[in-house]
Amino acid sequence: MALPDAVPRLRHGPVVLRAFEERDADLVISAASDDLIPSITTVPTSGSRRDAVEYIARQHSRLRSGAGYSFAIAKSETDVAVGQIGLWLRDIDEARATTGYWIGPGHRRRGYLTAALRALTDWALALDEVERLQLFVEPWNEGSWRAADRCGYQREGLLRAWQQVGRQRKDMFVYSILSGTPVPGDS
């Protein structure tokens, strides 16, 4: 399957991955108040509705610019957004893609991240252009790296001072999964 020219709708268990909609502004506003999400993503720190709507518009421009696919993670039953996950294509010419994600305050520890990562991973590894999917996680972020483990990603090592987070360079674990690797089912 080739890279689609629109953000697809992907479903797995309790979540659906879909394009962001203006009604998702409340999620972005709540994420702005999180201590970490704005420092490692492009979520605005202001918490204003205008900035949240502009953030959503930027998510739509990601595909047009070639950066990749930005999905809202929404509850399957209600379609209410709880987070964001992306497939980033900066290194697609090398058959590599990267994923990154966040779950909004008040929606964590409910299985949404693992289900979203599993849905994105299944879809991404079925794309002809993706042979390696990778992600980067701060060592203290146990919830994030446990989700990666549950989805079949392998920890490859620690990258020292790998990424700017706020005003500091932070270490990151690097995880990957390769095309042809079975993604574990729900446990």
Tab-separated table of C-alpha atoms in Angstrom:
chain	number	residue	atom	x	y	z
A	1	MET	CA	0.000	0.000	0.000
A	2	ALA	CA	1.374	3.422	-0.947
A	3	LEU	CA	1.316	6.566	1.183
A	4	PRO	CA	-2.234	7.960	1.014
A	5	ASP	CA	-2.875	11.583	0.106
A	6	ALA	CA	-5.402	12.049	2.927
A	7	VAL	CA	-5.357	11.255	6.647
A	8	PRO	CA	-7.069	7.870	6.906
A	9	ARG	CA	-9.442	6.809	9.667
A	10	LEU	CA	-7.948	3.916	11.668
A	11	ARG	CA	-9.743	1.967	14.383
A	12	HIS	CA	-8.355	-0.302	17.096
A	13	GLY	CA	-10.227	-1.335	20.213
A	14	PRO	CA	-11.148	1.697	22.308
A	15	VAL	CA	-9.750	4.284	19.864
A	16	VAL	CA	-10.131	5.657	16.404
A	17	LEU	CA	-7.362	7.697	14.764
A	18	ARG	CA	-8.760	10.471	12.605
A	19	ALA	CA	-7.991	13.932	11.306
A	20	PHE	CA	-8.253	16.719	13.853
A	21	GLU	CA	-11.471	18.744	13.868
A	22	GLU	CA	-12.164	22.172	15.324
A	23	ARG	CA	-14.269	20.528	18.048
A	24	ASP	CA	-11.008	19.035	19.403
A	25	ALA	CA	-9.900	22.483	20.627
A	26	ASP	CA	-10.834	21.669	24.244
A	27	LEU	CA	-8.345	18.785	24.231
A	28	VAL	CA	-5.591	21.073	22.926
A	29	ILE	CA	-6.468	23.677	25.569
A	30	SER	CA	-6.191	21.033	28.322
A	31	ALA	CA	-2.862	19.796	26.901
A	32	ALA	CA	-1.529	23.362	27.077
A	33	SER	CA	-1.782	23.192	30.867
A	34	ASP	CA	0.314	20.005	31.040
A	35	ASP	CA	3.840	20.432	32.400
A	36	LEU	CA	5.467	18.521	29.527
A	37	ILE	CA	3.315	18.321	26.385
A	38	PRO	CA	3.972	21.909	25.199
A	39	SER	CA	7.715	21.600	25.865
A	40	ILE	CA	8.187	18.631	23.511
A	41	THR	CA	5.411	19.271	20.956
A	42	THR	CA	3.931	22.212	19.094
A	43	VAL	CA	0.933	22.451	21.443
A	44	PRO	CA	0.664	26.142	22.378
A	45	THR	CA	1.252	27.112	25.996
A	46	SER	CA	-1.326	29.894	26.017
A	47	GLY	CA	-4.384	27.717	26.478
A	48	SER	CA	-6.438	30.098	24.333
A	49	ARG	CA	-9.138	28.807	21.994
A	50	ARG	CA	-7.653	30.786	19.107
A	51	ASP	CA	-4.224	29.172	19.583
A	52	ALA	CA	-5.838	25.735	19.907
A	53	VAL	CA	-7.713	26.201	16.618
A	54	GLU	CA	-4.480	27.376	14.953
A	55	TYR	CA	-2.741	24.247	16.291
A	56	ILE	CA	-5.465	22.118	14.692
A	57	ALA	CA	-5.009	23.947	11.379
A	58	ARG	CA	-1.266	23.205	11.550
A	59	GLN	CA	-2.055	19.510	11.978
A	60	HIS	CA	-3.917	19.597	8.661
A	61	SER	CA	-0.942	21.236	6.960
A	62	ARG	CA	1.465	18.447	8.018
A	63	LEU	CA	0.429	16.145	5.182
A	64	ARG	CA	0.353	18.916	2.555
A	65	SER	CA	3.891	19.960	3.508
A	66	GLY	CA	5.203	16.385	3.395
A	67	ALA	CA	5.957	16.292	7.135
A	68	GLY	CA	3.569	13.390	7.729
A	69	TYR	CA	0.227	12.425	9.176
A	70	SER	CA	-1.150	13.934	12.386
A	71	PHE	CA	-4.049	12.052	13.940
A	72	ALA	CA	-6.381	12.892	16.776
A	73	ILE	CA	-6.744	9.885	19.054
A	74	ALA	CA	-10.453	9.655	19.827
A	75	LYS	CA	-12.594	7.300	21.872
A	76	SER	CA	-14.251	4.765	19.551
A	77	GLU	CA	-17.623	5.010	21.286
A	78	THR	CA	-17.953	8.800	21.431
A	79	ASP	CA	-15.387	10.148	18.920
A	80	VAL	CA	-14.177	12.562	21.639
A	81	ALA	CA	-10.465	13.337	21.194
A	82	VAL	CA	-8.099	12.258	23.992
A	83	GLY	CA	-4.665	12.744	22.404
A	84	GLN	CA	-2.507	12.999	19.310
A	85	ILE	CA	-0.277	10.566	17.401
A	86	GLY	CA	1.705	11.171	14.240
A	87	LEU	CA	3.567	9.354	11.522
A	88	TRP	CA	6.458	11.636	10.565
A	89	LEU	CA	8.146	11.224	7.190
A	90	ARG	CA	11.343	13.282	7.388
A	91	ASP	CA	13.458	10.179	6.623
A	92	ILE	CA	11.032	8.382	4.316
A	93	ASP	CA	13.600	8.430	1.468
A	94	GLU	CA	15.600	6.060	3.690
A	95	ALA	CA	12.469	3.888	4.318
A	96	ARG	CA	12.285	5.204	7.899
A	97	ALA	CA	9.412	6.923	9.650
A	98	THR	CA	9.030	8.184	13.194
A	99	THR	CA	6.053	8.263	15.506
A	100	GLY	CA	5.346	10.457	18.488
A	101	TYR	CA	2.277	10.907	20.629
A	102	TRP	CA	0.655	12.441	23.672
A	103	ILE	CA	-2.432	11.734	25.729
A	104	GLY	CA	-4.227	14.663	27.308
A	105	PRO	CA	-4.481	15.160	31.051
A	106	GLY	CA	-7.435	13.271	32.436
A	107	HIS	CA	-7.293	10.554	29.756
A	108	ARG	CA	-4.170	8.670	30.768
A	109	ARG	CA	-3.892	5.097	32.079
A	110	ARG	CA	-6.952	3.890	30.171
A	111	GLY	CA	-5.266	1.984	27.327
A	112	TYR	CA	-5.765	4.702	24.725
A	113	LEU	CA	-2.060	5.129	23.982
A	114	THR	CA	-1.348	1.430	23.491
A	115	ALA	CA	-4.389	1.021	21.230
A	116	ALA	CA	-3.447	4.125	19.209
A	117	LEU	CA	0.180	3.046	18.849
A	118	ARG	CA	-0.921	-0.426	17.769
A	119	ALA	CA	-3.303	1.041	15.147
A	120	LEU	CA	-0.678	3.425	13.793
A	121	THR	CA	2.019	0.729	13.773
A	122	ASP	CA	-0.151	-1.798	11.907
A	123	TRP	CA	-1.028	0.823	9.298
A	124	ALA	CA	2.468	2.293	8.926
A	125	LEU	CA	4.184	-1.071	8.524
A	126	ALA	CA	1.710	-1.974	5.758
A	127	LEU	CA	2.872	1.055	3.729
A	128	ASP	CA	5.306	0.195	0.940
A	129	GLU	CA	7.582	3.113	1.847
A	130	VAL	CA	8.072	2.217	5.556
A	131	GLU	CA	10.572	-0.482	6.506
A	132	ARG	CA	11.483	0.922	9.928
A	133	LEU	CA	9.275	2.785	12.373
A	134	GLN	CA	10.982	4.427	15.326
A	135	LEU	CA	10.121	6.476	18.362
A	136	PHE	CA	12.007	8.360	21.052
A	137	VAL	CA	11.032	8.347	24.741
A	138	GLU	CA	12.521	10.019	27.786
A	139	PRO	CA	13.794	7.324	30.192
A	140	TRP	CA	11.533	8.484	33.041
A	141	ASN	CA	8.385	8.172	30.849
A	142	GLU	CA	7.537	4.613	31.824
A	143	GLY	CA	3.969	4.734	30.489
A	144	SER	CA	5.242	5.641	27.032
A	145	TRP	CA	7.998	3.052	26.817
A	146	ARG	CA	5.758	0.334	28.251
A	147	ALA	CA	3.248	1.056	25.463
A	148	ALA	CA	6.084	0.707	22.938
A	149	ASP	CA	7.088	-2.631	24.508
A	150	ARG	CA	3.481	-3.896	24.388
A	151	CYS	CA	3.296	-3.017	20.684
A	152	GLY	CA	6.411	-4.995	19.760
A	153	TYR	CA	8.950	-2.173	19.563
A	154	GLN	CA	12.500	-3.033	20.600
A	155	ARG	CA	14.560	-0.692	22.738
A	156	GLU	CA	17.823	-0.110	20.884
A	157	GLY	CA	19.613	2.123	23.320
A	158	LEU	CA	19.969	5.447	25.054
A	159	LEU	CA	20.722	8.528	22.974
A	160	ARG	CA	22.468	11.019	25.228
A	161	ALA	CA	21.361	14.674	24.991
A	162	TRP	CA	19.327	13.674	21.930
A	163	GLN	CA	16.491	16.191	21.955
A	164	GLN	CA	15.810	19.712	23.092
A	165	VAL	CA	12.938	19.664	25.596
A	166	GLY	CA	12.105	23.106	26.855
A	167	ARG	CA	15.462	24.683	27.677
A	168	GLN	CA	17.442	21.476	28.193
A	169	ARG	CA	18.823	18.700	26.013
A	170	LYS	CA	17.364	15.405	27.185
A	171	ASP	CA	18.407	11.784	26.891
A	172	MET	CA	16.017	9.569	24.939
A	173	PHE	CA	15.521	5.855	24.588
A	174	VAL	CA	15.226	4.904	20.930
A	175	TYR	CA	12.754	2.160	20.018
A	176	SER	CA	12.023	0.618	16.641
A	177	ILE	CA	9.917	-1.972	14.910
A	178	LEU	CA	10.653	-3.308	11.438
A	179	SER	CA	8.406	-4.163	8.540
A	180	GLY	CA	7.468	-7.836	8.712
A	181	THR	CA	7.569	-7.871	12.519
A	182	PRO	CA	4.273	-9.087	13.942
A	183	VAL	CA	2.609	-6.489	16.170
A	184	PRO	CA	1.404	-8.226	19.339
A	185	GLY	CA	-2.352	-8.375	19.882
A	186	ASP	CA	-4.203	-6.958	22.845
A	187	SER	CA	-3.082	-8.413	26.122
